[in-house]
PDB file of C-alpha atoms in Angstrom:
ATOM      1  CA  GLN Z   1      -4.409  15.881  10.624  1.00 88.00           C
ATOM      2  CA  VAL Z   2      -3.044  12.647   9.186  1.00 94.00           C
ATOM      3  CA  GLN Z   3      -0.341  12.144   6.573  1.00 96.00           C
ATOM      4  CA  LEU Z   4       0.679   9.049   4.638  1.00 97.00           C
ATOM      5  CA  VAL Z   5       4.138   9.291   3.120  1.00 95.00           C
ATOM      6  CA  GLU Z   6       5.226   6.683   0.583  1.00 95.00           C
ATOM      7  CA  SER Z   7       8.681   5.853  -0.647  1.00 95.00           C
ATOM      8  CA  GLY Z   8      10.515   3.192  -2.621  1.00 96.00           C
ATOM      9  CA  GLY Z   9       9.123   3.447  -6.135  1.00 94.00           C
ATOM     10  CA  GLY Z  10      11.296   3.639  -9.222  1.00 97.00           C
ATOM     11  CA  LEU Z  11      12.386   2.006 -12.453  1.00 98.00           C
ATOM     12  CA  VAL Z  12      13.384  -1.649 -12.497  1.00 98.00           C
ATOM     13  CA  GLN Z  13      13.887  -4.330 -15.122  1.00 98.00           C
ATOM     14  CA  ALA Z  14      11.511  -7.243 -15.429  1.00 98.00           C
ATOM     15  CA  GLY Z  15      12.373  -9.885 -12.875  1.00 98.00           C
ATOM     16  CA  GLY Z  16      13.707  -7.334 -10.446  1.00 98.00           C
ATOM     17  CA  SER Z  17      12.503  -6.272  -7.000  1.00 98.00           C
ATOM     18  CA  LEU Z  18      11.361  -3.135  -5.235  1.00 98.00           C
ATOM     19  CA  ARG Z  19      10.211  -2.414  -1.694  1.00 98.00           C
ATOM     20  CA  LEU Z  20       7.617   0.227  -1.007  1.00 98.00           C
ATOM     21  CA  SER Z  21       7.132   1.847   2.386  1.00 98.00           C
ATOM     22  CA  CYS Z  22       4.282   3.950   3.721  1.00 98.00           C
ATOM     23  CA  ALA Z  23       4.388   5.705   7.079  1.00 98.00           C
ATOM     24  CA  ALA Z  24       1.311   7.223   8.702  1.00 97.00           C
ATOM     25  CA  SER Z  25       1.795  10.179  11.018  1.00 96.00           C
ATOM     26  CA  GLY Z  26      -0.213  12.838  12.805  1.00 95.00           C
ATOM     27  CA  SER Z  27      -3.248  12.551  15.016  1.00 92.00           C
ATOM     28  CA  ILE Z  28      -3.823   8.781  15.114  1.00 94.00           C
ATOM     29  CA  PHE Z  29      -5.793   6.892  17.761  1.00 94.00           C
ATOM     30  CA  SER Z  30      -5.878   3.557  15.956  1.00 94.00           C
ATOM     31  CA  ILE Z  31      -5.442   2.039  12.496  1.00 95.00           C
ATOM     32  CA  ASN Z  32      -7.864  -0.615  11.330  1.00 94.00           C
ATOM     33  CA  PHE Z  33      -6.402  -1.410   7.927  1.00 96.00           C
ATOM     34  CA  MET Z  34      -3.381  -0.620   5.790  1.00 97.00           C
ATOM     35  CA  GLY Z  35      -2.956  -1.582   2.198  1.00 98.00           C
ATOM     36  CA  TRP Z  36      -1.589  -0.872  -1.247  1.00 98.00           C
ATOM     37  CA  TYR Z  37      -3.546  -0.047  -4.373  1.00 98.00           C
ATOM     38  CA  ARG Z  38      -2.331   0.684  -7.867  1.00 98.00           C
ATOM     39  CA  GLN Z  39      -3.594   2.494 -10.921  1.00 98.00           C
ATOM     40  CA  ALA Z  40      -2.217   2.017 -14.401  1.00 96.00           C
ATOM     41  CA  PRO Z  41      -2.956   4.514 -17.211  1.00 92.00           C
ATOM     42  CA  GLY Z  42      -6.504   4.110 -18.469  1.00 94.00           C
ATOM     43  CA  LYS Z  43      -7.407   1.611 -15.767  1.00 96.00           C
ATOM     44  CA  GLN Z  44      -9.271   1.756 -12.477  1.00 97.00           C
ATOM     45  CA  ARG Z  45      -7.489   1.757  -9.179  1.00 97.00           C
ATOM     46  CA  GLU Z  46      -7.243  -1.777  -7.809  1.00 98.00           C
ATOM     47  CA  LEU Z  47      -6.319  -3.392  -4.522  1.00 98.00           C
ATOM     48  CA  VAL Z  48      -2.891  -5.005  -4.626  1.00 98.00           C
ATOM     49  CA  ALA Z  49      -2.568  -6.172  -1.027  1.00 98.00           C
ATOM     50  CA  GLY Z  50      -4.147  -5.401   2.310  1.00 98.00           C
ATOM     51  CA  ILE Z  51      -3.411  -6.149   5.947  1.00 96.00           C
ATOM     52  CA  PRO Z  52      -6.153  -5.494   8.493  1.00 93.00           C
ATOM     53  CA  SER Z  53      -5.438  -5.285  12.203  1.00 88.00           C
ATOM     54  CA  GLY Z  54      -5.538  -8.772  13.618  1.00 81.00           C
ATOM     55  CA  GLY Z  55      -6.704 -10.238  10.333  1.00 75.00           C
ATOM     56  CA  ARG Z  56      -5.379 -12.166   7.390  1.00 91.00           C
ATOM     57  CA  THR Z  57      -3.523 -10.505   4.577  1.00 96.00           C
ATOM     58  CA  ASN Z  58      -5.137 -10.534   1.176  1.00 96.00           C
ATOM     59  CA  TYR Z  59      -3.660 -10.184  -2.286  1.00 98.00           C
ATOM     60  CA  ALA Z  60      -4.807  -9.621  -5.815  1.00 98.00           C
ATOM     61  CA  ASP Z  61      -4.541 -12.849  -7.792  1.00 98.00           C
ATOM     62  CA  SER Z  62      -2.091 -11.211 -10.175  1.00 97.00           C
ATOM     63  CA  VAL Z  63       0.502 -10.657  -7.429  1.00 98.00           C
ATOM     64  CA  LYS Z  64       0.098 -13.756  -5.255  1.00 98.00           C
ATOM     65  CA  GLY Z  65       3.407 -15.487  -4.719  1.00 98.00           C
ATOM     66  CA  ARG Z  66       5.393 -12.434  -5.872  1.00 98.00           C
ATOM     67  CA  PHE Z  67       4.407  -9.616  -3.502  1.00 98.00           C
ATOM     68  CA  THR Z  68       4.427  -9.628   0.288  1.00 98.00           C
ATOM     69  CA  ILE Z  69       2.749  -7.057   2.502  1.00 97.00           C
ATOM     70  CA  SER Z  70       3.864  -6.489   6.068  1.00 96.00           C
ATOM     71  CA  ARG Z  71       3.134  -3.989   8.780  1.00 95.00           C
ATOM     72  CA  ASP Z  72       4.983  -2.483  11.727  1.00 94.00           C
ATOM     73  CA  SER Z  73       2.188  -1.357  14.029  1.00 92.00           C
ATOM     74  CA  ALA Z  74       4.566   0.387  16.426  1.00 94.00           C
ATOM     75  CA  LYS Z  75       5.724   2.621  13.565  1.00 96.00           C
ATOM     76  CA  ASN Z  76       2.352   2.897  11.799  1.00 96.00           C
ATOM     77  CA  THR Z  77       4.146   1.712   8.688  1.00 97.00           C
ATOM     78  CA  VAL Z  78       3.219  -0.739   5.955  1.00 97.00           C
ATOM     79  CA  TYR Z  79       5.597  -2.295   3.460  1.00 98.00           C
ATOM     80  CA  LEU Z  80       5.171  -3.991   0.112  1.00 98.00           C
ATOM     81  CA  GLN Z  81       7.987  -6.249  -1.035  1.00 98.00           C
ATOM     82  CA  MET Z  82       7.627  -6.778  -4.764  1.00 98.00           C
ATOM     83  CA  ASN Z  83       9.641  -9.574  -6.389  1.00 98.00           C
ATOM     84  CA  SER Z  84       9.673 -11.011  -9.902  1.00 98.00           C
ATOM     85  CA  LEU Z  85       8.263  -7.779 -11.234  1.00 98.00           C
ATOM     86  CA  LYS Z  86       6.575  -7.774 -14.622  1.00 98.00           C
ATOM     87  CA  PRO Z  87       5.915  -4.931 -17.080  1.00 97.00           C
ATOM     88  CA  GLU Z  88       2.205  -5.228 -16.274  1.00 97.00           C
ATOM     89  CA  ASP Z  89       2.987  -4.227 -12.683  1.00 98.00           C
ATOM     90  CA  THR Z  90       3.780  -0.740 -13.965  1.00 98.00           C
ATOM     91  CA  ALA Z  91       1.466   1.731 -12.238  1.00 98.00           C
ATOM     92  CA  VAL Z  92       1.223   4.428  -9.620  1.00 98.00           C
ATOM     93  CA  TYR Z  93       1.042   2.687  -6.265  1.00 98.00           C
ATOM     94  CA  TYR Z  94      -1.011   4.267  -3.493  1.00 98.00           C
ATOM     95  CA  CYS Z  95      -0.994   3.537   0.199  1.00 98.00           C
ATOM     96  CA  LYS Z  96      -4.317   3.537   2.045  1.00 98.00           C
ATOM     97  CA  ALA Z  97      -4.994   3.459   5.754  1.00 98.00           C
ATOM     98  CA  VAL Z  98      -8.271   3.316   7.649  1.00 97.00           C
ATOM     99  CA  ILE Z  99      -7.689   5.484  10.695  1.00 96.00           C
ATOM    100  CA  LYS Z 100      -9.542   6.637  13.760  1.00 95.00           C
ATOM    101  CA  ARG Z 101      -8.116   9.991  14.791  1.00 92.00           C
ATOM    102  CA  LEU Z 102      -9.798  10.216  18.191  1.00 87.00           C
ATOM    103  CA  SER Z 103     -11.423   7.629  20.455  1.00 79.00           C
ATOM    104  CA  ASN Z 104     -14.880   9.072  19.869  1.00 80.00           C
ATOM    105  CA  THR Z 105     -14.707   9.471  16.097  1.00 88.00           C
ATOM    106  CA  ALA Z 106     -15.398   7.124  13.245  1.00 91.00           C
ATOM    107  CA  TYR Z 107     -12.763   5.487  11.087  1.00 93.00           C
ATOM    108  CA  GLY Z 108     -11.923   7.310   7.868  1.00 95.00           C
ATOM    109  CA  ASP Z 109      -9.969   6.509   4.714  1.00 97.00           C
ATOM    110  CA  TYR Z 110      -6.643   8.221   4.140  1.00 97.00           C
ATOM    111  CA  TRP Z 111      -4.456   7.994   1.037  1.00 97.00           C
ATOM    112  CA  GLY Z 112      -0.847   8.646   0.213  1.00 97.00           C
ATOM    113  CA  GLN Z 113       0.258  10.781  -2.706  1.00 96.00           C
ATOM    114  CA  GLY Z 114       1.287   7.796  -4.834  1.00 97.00           C
ATOM    115  CA  THR Z 115       4.644   6.502  -5.999  1.00 97.00           C
ATOM    116  CA  GLN Z 116       5.466   5.479  -9.565  1.00 98.00           C
ATOM    117  CA  VAL Z 117       6.647   1.942 -10.258  1.00 98.00           C
ATOM    118  CA  THR Z 118       7.883   1.277 -13.778  1.00 98.00           C
ATOM    119  CA  VAL Z 119       8.979  -2.163 -14.912  1.00 98.00           C
ATOM    120  CA  SER Z 120      10.838  -2.339 -18.208  1.00 97.00           C
ATOM    121  CA  SER Z 121      10.850  -5.425 -20.398  1.00 94.00           C
TER     122      SER Z 121
END
C-alpha cells in the first residue's frame, strides 16, 4: 500500500508565495518520477512540474521562472515552491508519483488527494 500526503495549500494574494509538500509512504521499492499537476474548475488536469529520477526537471510554460520543483529522495518527498502567484494559478494541486512497490513488479501511478490553492486578485 502506498500513500501520498500533500500539504501547504491555502489562500494567498496575487504576488504572494506558497510551498507545497508531498510525502510518499508505504511499500516503496523505488520512485521513478514525482510531479505536480493541477486542475481548475471546468478544465482538464495539467502537468505543472515534474522531476524524474536522474533526469531534468520540466515545467509548464505558464509557471516557468515562478515555480521551482525539488525532491528529497531520502524522504520520498517532493516540493513545489510557488512564487509570484497569479489568480490563474488557482486550482486543486495534485501530487503524482510513479512507484515500484516491489523489485519484481512494474511501476504504477499514484496520486495524492489534492490540495486547494486559491490566489486572490
